[in-house]
Coordinates of C-alpha atoms in Angstrom, one line a residue:
M1 CA 2.3 -0.9 -7.6
S2 CA 3.8 2.4 -8.6
N3 CA 3.3 6.0 -7.6
S4 CA 3.3 7.0 -11.3
N5 CA -0.2 5.6 -11.5
K6 CA -3.0 8.2 -11.0
L7 CA -5.3 5.6 -9.4
D8 CA -3.1 2.8 -8.1
F9 CA -0.1 4.5 -6.5
V10 CA 0.6 2.6 -3.3
T11 CA 3.9 0.8 -3.8
G12 CA 3.7 -3.0 -3.1
V13 CA -0.1 -2.9 -2.8
S14 CA -2.3 -3.7 -5.8
L15 CA -5.4 -2.0 -4.7
L16 CA -7.4 -1.9 -8.0
P17 CA -8.4 -4.7 -10.5
F18 CA -6.3 -5.0 -13.6
D19 CA -8.5 -2.9 -15.9
L20 CA -8.7 0.1 -13.6
H21 CA -5.0 -0.2 -12.8
N22 CA -4.2 0.1 -16.5
L23 CA -6.6 3.0 -17.1
G24 CA -4.9 4.8 -14.2
A25 CA -1.6 4.2 -15.8
V26 CA -2.6 5.3 -19.4
Y27 CA -4.2 8.5 -18.1
S28 CA -1.0 9.3 -16.2
S29 CA 0.8 9.8 -19.5
S30 CA 1.4 13.4 -20.4
K31 CA 0.8 12.6 -24.0
D32 CA -2.7 13.1 -25.6
K33 CA -2.3 9.8 -27.4
A34 CA -0.8 6.7 -25.9
Q35 CA -0.9 3.0 -26.4
C36 CA 0.8 0.1 -24.5
V37 CA 0.6 -3.6 -23.7
A38 CA 0.5 -4.4 -20.0
S39 CA 1.0 -7.7 -18.1
R40 CA 1.1 -8.9 -14.6
C41 CA 2.2 -12.3 -13.3
S42 CA 2.2 -13.8 -9.8
F43 CA 4.1 -17.0 -8.9
V44 CA 4.0 -19.0 -5.7
V45 CA 6.1 -22.0 -4.7
R46 CA 5.1 -23.6 -1.3
R47 CA 4.6 -26.8 0.6
G48 CA 1.1 -28.2 0.7
W49 CA -0.1 -28.5 4.3
D50 CA -3.3 -29.8 5.7
E51 CA -4.1 -28.1 9.0
A52 CA -6.8 -30.5 10.0
E53 CA -4.8 -33.7 9.5
Q54 CA -1.4 -32.1 10.2
L55 CA -0.1 -33.7 7.0
E56 CA 2.5 -32.2 4.6
Y57 CA 2.1 -32.7 0.9
G58 CA 4.7 -32.1 -1.8
N59 CA 5.6 -28.9 -3.5
V60 CA 2.8 -26.8 -4.9
I61 CA 3.4 -24.3 -7.8
E62 CA 0.7 -21.7 -8.5
A63 CA 0.7 -19.0 -11.2
L64 CA -1.8 -16.2 -11.9
G65 CA -1.4 -13.8 -14.9
D66 CA -3.1 -10.9 -16.6
V67 CA -2.4 -9.4 -20.0
G68 CA -4.0 -6.4 -21.7
F69 CA -3.8 -3.7 -24.3
N70 CA -4.5 0.0 -23.6
L71 CA -5.3 2.7 -26.1
R72 CA -5.8 6.4 -25.3
S73 CA -6.8 9.3 -27.5
K74 CA -7.0 12.6 -25.5
D75 CA -9.9 12.1 -23.0
Y76 CA -11.0 8.7 -24.3
A77 CA -9.4 5.3 -23.5
F78 CA -10.0 1.7 -24.4
H79 CA -8.8 -1.4 -22.6
I80 CA -9.1 -5.1 -23.4
S81 CA -7.6 -7.8 -21.2
A82 CA -7.5 -11.4 -20.3
S83 CA -7.2 -11.7 -16.5
N84 CA -6.9 -14.4 -13.9
L85 CA -5.2 -16.9 -16.2
S86 CA -4.2 -19.6 -13.7
Y87 CA -1.9 -22.6 -13.5
K88 CA -1.5 -25.0 -10.6
A89 CA 0.7 -28.0 -10.2
G90 CA 1.3 -30.3 -7.2
T91 CA -0.8 -31.9 -4.5
D92 CA -2.4 -29.4 -2.1
A93 CA -4.6 -29.6 1.0
P94 CA -8.2 -30.4 -0.1
L95 CA -9.7 -27.5 2.0
R96 CA -7.0 -25.0 1.4
A97 CA -8.6 -21.6 2.3
Q98 CA -5.9 -19.2 1.1
S99 CA -4.7 -20.0 -2.4
L100 CA -3.5 -17.8 -5.1
V101 CA -5.8 -19.3 -7.8
G102 CA -8.4 -20.8 -5.5
S103 CA -11.1 -18.1 -5.9
A104 CA -9.8 -16.5 -9.2
L105 CA -12.3 -16.6 -12.1
A106 CA -11.0 -16.3 -15.7
S107 CA -12.0 -13.0 -17.2
L108 CA -12.0 -11.5 -20.8
K109 CA -12.9 -7.9 -20.4
L110 CA -13.5 -4.9 -22.7
A111 CA -13.5 -1.5 -21.0
Y112 CA -14.1 2.1 -22.3
A113 CA -13.3 5.1 -20.2
Q114 CA -13.7 8.9 -20.6
Q115 CA -12.1 11.7 -18.6
V116 CA -15.2 13.8 -17.9
A117 CA -13.3 16.5 -16.0
E118 CA -9.8 17.1 -14.8
D119 CA -8.8 13.9 -12.9
R120 CA -12.4 12.6 -13.0
F121 CA -13.1 9.4 -15.0
L122 CA -16.1 7.4 -16.0
G123 CA -15.8 3.9 -17.3
V124 CA -18.0 1.0 -18.4
S125 CA -16.8 -2.5 -19.0
Y126 CA -18.2 -5.9 -20.0
D127 CA -16.8 -9.3 -19.0
F128 CA -17.4 -11.8 -21.8
S129 CA -16.3 -14.8 -19.7
Q130 CA -18.6 -14.0 -16.7
R131 CA -21.2 -12.3 -18.8
K132 CA -21.7 -9.2 -16.7
P133 CA -21.3 -5.5 -17.2
E134 CA -19.7 -3.0 -14.7
L135 CA -19.9 0.7 -14.3
S136 CA -16.9 2.5 -12.7
L137 CA -16.4 6.1 -11.4
A138 CA -12.9 7.3 -10.4
W139 CA -11.3 10.4 -9.1
A140 CA -7.7 11.2 -8.6
G141 CA -6.0 14.2 -7.0
D142 CA -2.5 15.3 -6.1
T143 CA -0.6 18.3 -4.8
F144 CA 3.0 18.8 -4.0
T145 CA 2.5 17.0 -0.6
E146 CA -0.6 14.8 -1.0
Q147 CA -1.9 12.2 -3.5
S148 CA -5.3 10.4 -3.4
S149 CA -7.6 8.3 -5.4
L150 CA -11.2 7.0 -5.2
A151 CA -12.8 4.4 -7.3
V152 CA -16.4 3.1 -7.1
S153 CA -17.5 0.1 -9.2
I154 CA -21.1 -1.1 -9.6
D155 CA -21.9 -4.6 -10.6
P156 CA -25.7 -4.9 -11.5
V157 CA -25.6 -8.7 -12.0
D158 CA -24.3 -9.5 -8.5
R159 CA -26.0 -6.4 -7.1
A160 CA -22.6 -5.3 -5.6
A161 CA -20.9 -2.0 -5.1
R162 CA -17.2 -1.8 -4.4
L163 CA -15.3 1.2 -3.1
R164 CA -11.5 1.5 -3.2
A165 CA -9.7 4.6 -1.8
A166 CA -6.2 5.6 -0.9
V167 CA -4.5 8.7 0.3
S168 CA -0.9 9.7 0.9
F169 CA -0.1 12.7 3.0
P170 CA 2.7 14.1 5.2
G171 CA 0.7 14.5 8.4
P172 CA 1.0 17.4 10.9
E173 CA 4.1 19.6 10.4
W174 CA 6.1 20.2 13.6
R175 CA 8.8 22.4 12.0
K176 CA 8.3 26.2 11.8
D177 CA 9.5 28.8 9.3
V178 CA 12.4 30.5 11.0
W179 CA 14.5 33.7 10.4
D180 CA 18.0 33.0 9.1
H181 CA 20.3 35.7 10.5
E182 CA 23.1 34.9 8.1
T183 CA 21.1 35.4 4.9
R184 CA 18.6 37.8 6.6
S185 CA 15.6 35.9 5.2
V186 CA 12.9 33.5 6.3
Q187 CA 14.0 29.9 6.0
L188 CA 11.0 27.9 4.8
V189 CA 10.5 24.3 5.9
Q190 CA 11.8 22.0 3.2
D191 CA 9.7 18.9 2.3
D192 CA 11.7 16.0 0.9
G193 CA 8.6 14.7 -0.9
L194 CA 9.3 11.1 0.4
S195 CA 8.2 10.9 4.0
R196 CA 4.5 10.2 3.8
H197 CA 1.7 8.4 5.7
T198 CA -0.5 6.2 3.4
V199 CA -3.9 4.9 4.2
W200 CA -6.1 2.7 1.9
V201 CA -9.5 0.9 2.2
E202 CA -11.5 -1.6 0.2
H203 CA -15.2 -2.0 0.9
E204 CA -17.9 -4.1 -0.7
A205 CA -21.7 -4.1 -0.3
R206 CA -23.4 -7.1 -1.9
R207 CA -27.1 -8.2 -2.2
G208 CA -28.3 -6.0 0.6
Q209 CA -25.4 -6.7 2.9
L210 CA -23.8 -3.2 3.5
L211 CA -20.8 -4.7 5.3
A212 CA -20.1 -7.7 3.0
A213 CA -16.3 -7.2 3.0
T214 CA -13.9 -4.6 4.3
K215 CA -10.1 -4.3 4.1
L216 CA -8.0 -1.6 5.7
G217 CA -4.4 -0.8 5.4
A218 CA -2.0 1.9 6.6
R219 CA 1.7 2.7 6.2
L220 CA 2.9 5.3 8.7
D221 CA 6.3 7.1 8.5
L222 CA 8.1 6.6 11.7
G223 CA 10.4 9.5 11.3
R224 CA 7.6 12.0 11.1
L225 CA 5.8 10.4 14.0
A226 CA 8.9 10.3 16.2
N227 CA 9.8 14.0 15.6
L228 CA 6.2 15.1 16.0
G229 CA 6.0 13.2 19.3
G230 CA 9.3 14.4 20.6
N231 CA 8.4 18.0 19.7
F232 CA 5.1 17.6 21.6
V233 CA 6.8 16.2 24.7
D234 CA 9.5 19.0 24.7
R235 CA 7.0 21.8 24.3
H236 CA 4.0 20.6 26.4
I237 CA 5.0 17.7 28.6
K238 CA 8.4 18.8 29.8
Q239 CA 7.0 21.8 31.8
R240 CA 4.7 19.5 33.7
I241 CA 7.4 17.1 34.9
P242 CA 7.8 17.5 38.7
L243 CA 10.8 19.5 39.8
L244 CA 11.9 16.6 42.0
F245 CA 12.8 14.7 38.8
W246 CA 15.3 17.3 37.7
K247 CA 17.2 17.0 41.0
I248 CA 18.0 13.4 40.3
P249 CA 21.6 13.0 39.1
L250 CA 21.9 12.6 35.3
S251 CA 18.1 13.3 34.8
T252 CA 18.8 16.0 32.3
K253 CA 21.1 13.8 30.2
L254 CA 18.5 11.0 30.4
Y255 CA 15.8 13.4 29.2
R256 CA 17.9 14.6 26.3
F257 CA 18.8 11.0 25.4
V258 CA 15.0 10.3 25.0
V259 CA 14.1 13.7 23.6
P260 CA 17.2 15.2 21.8
N261 CA 17.5 18.9 20.9
Q262 CA 16.6 19.9 17.4
D263 CA 19.4 20.2 14.8
Q264 CA 19.7 22.9 12.1
E265 CA 16.9 21.2 10.1
Q266 CA 14.6 21.1 13.2
M267 CA 15.0 17.3 13.4
R268 CA 15.2 15.5 16.7
Y269 CA 15.5 12.0 15.3
N270 CA 17.3 11.1 12.1
I271 CA 14.9 8.4 11.1
K272 CA 14.4 8.3 7.4
G273 CA 12.6 5.8 5.2
W274 CA 11.3 3.6 8.1
C275 CA 7.5 2.9 8.1
A276 CA 5.2 0.9 10.4
E277 CA 2.6 -1.1 8.4
L278 CA -0.8 -2.5 9.3
A279 CA -3.3 -4.3 7.1
H280 CA -6.5 -6.1 8.2
D281 CA -9.2 -8.0 6.4
F282 CA -12.3 -8.1 8.6
E283 CA -13.1 -11.6 7.3
R284 CA -10.0 -12.9 9.0
Q285 CA -9.3 -13.2 12.7
G286 CA -6.3 -10.9 13.0
P287 CA -4.3 -8.2 11.2
T288 CA -1.0 -8.2 9.5
V289 CA 1.7 -6.0 11.1
G290 CA 5.1 -5.1 9.8
I291 CA 7.9 -2.6 9.3
S292 CA 9.6 -1.4 6.1
K293 CA 12.6 0.5 5.1
R294 CA 12.9 2.6 1.9
L295 CA 16.1 2.0 0.0
G296 CA 17.3 5.4 -1.4
D297 CA 15.2 7.4 -3.8
S298 CA 14.6 4.7 -6.3
G299 CA 11.2 3.6 -4.9
C300 CA 12.6 0.2 -3.7
S301 CA 11.9 -0.9 -0.1
L302 CA 12.5 -3.9 2.1
A303 CA 9.7 -5.1 4.5
A304 CA 9.2 -7.6 7.3
S305 CA 5.7 -8.6 8.3
Y306 CA 3.8 -11.0 10.6
D307 CA 0.3 -12.3 9.9
T308 CA -1.4 -12.8 13.3
A309 CA -4.3 -14.8 11.7
S310 CA -2.1 -17.5 10.1
S311 CA 0.9 -17.1 12.4
A312 CA 3.1 -16.5 9.3
A313 CA 6.2 -14.3 9.2
G314 CA 7.7 -13.0 5.9
I315 CA 10.0 -10.6 4.2
E316 CA 9.4 -8.6 1.0
M317 CA 11.5 -6.8 -1.5
R318 CA 9.4 -4.2 -3.3
S319 CA 10.2 -2.2 -6.4
K320 CA 8.4 -0.4 -9.2
W321 CA 7.8 -3.6 -11.3
V322 CA 8.6 -6.5 -8.9
V323 CA 7.5 -7.7 -5.5
A324 CA 9.4 -10.7 -4.1
A325 CA 8.4 -12.3 -0.8
A326 CA 9.3 -15.3 1.3
R327 CA 7.2 -16.6 4.2
L328 CA 7.2 -19.2 7.0
A329 CA 4.2 -20.3 9.1
R330 CA 4.4 -21.3 12.8
Q331 CA 2.5 -24.4 13.8
E332 CA 0.8 -25.3 17.1
D333 CA 3.8 -27.4 18.1
G334 CA 6.0 -24.3 17.8
H335 CA 7.9 -25.4 14.7
W336 CA 8.1 -23.1 11.6
R337 CA 6.8 -24.9 8.5
N338 CA 5.0 -24.2 5.3
P339 CA 7.8 -22.2 3.5
S340 CA 6.6 -20.3 0.5
V341 CA 8.2 -18.0 -2.1
Q342 CA 6.1 -15.5 -4.0
L343 CA 7.0 -13.3 -7.0
L344 CA 4.8 -10.6 -8.5
V345 CA 6.2 -9.1 -11.6
Q346 CA 5.1 -6.7 -14.4
P347 CA 7.5 -8.0 -17.2
L348 CA 6.6 -5.4 -19.8
G349 CA 7.5 -2.6 -17.4
F350 CA 11.2 -3.3 -18.1
L351 CA 10.8 -2.5 -21.8

């Protein structure tokens, strides 16, 4: 949810389970000793709809919550949580495949973690409700320009291994260090620290099936892609354009409209904060595509998306502690139905 978390830093995407998310947050503290209470709640209000019978039911309200306590002393950390506390009211379709609480199993988990080396963590946990242990290995790394995390969880009871990884990076740099004649010094490329590409993956191998479940996601900064592409065209493609093209009236103006000259900051396109997004679950028929806009430097963003598998369009407002979304699904008759509103909030984050 937040980029202040060592392990779970992708804004608007909850990549890790609740226990690993909280261990990543408590190890992000600069203090040797830290303690906190954490919570996470999801609410969905929608219309029940049966695809097979084409029948609409009444309003359905779903809620799913997690609450936990974290304690850290130097390299050691403890976590206890009650997760997947669910509530559902209203009449829903009997064979509803996608439901907030449909596949959620209540969990009462105790976890212990140790930082075995810098940004390397080892954790063990036991779920008293489901009666199964779990071993977790995690690694986090960051520089001035990149941030990444890798977490591997092993479930001996279900004979499952889960890998979750994410990386945020600026991509290739098209700008060059130049000589400033006024100051008589080299002008270095300035990185704003915000324009980043982000890629994440979730993969699970279970009971001999190496490809049991896989999810991929990407968030690509359009400003960096556009300037990189424009710079490539101007330096490598322009010289290959036939001379006949330049004899056409207004051809030069047309070219400079598509590929502008660089400004003083070596920018051709002033596109800031816009990202293209793609997410795909290989168990579903199609991906989810979208576009988002970062709002200032506060970490908030506004996104629009379209789920090709369920033909659902939606908008999202993302911030550090809250994700609010509204969606509509298109039916076979062409009408937009099944309105839903979803709210994901970490209430104790405001304290």
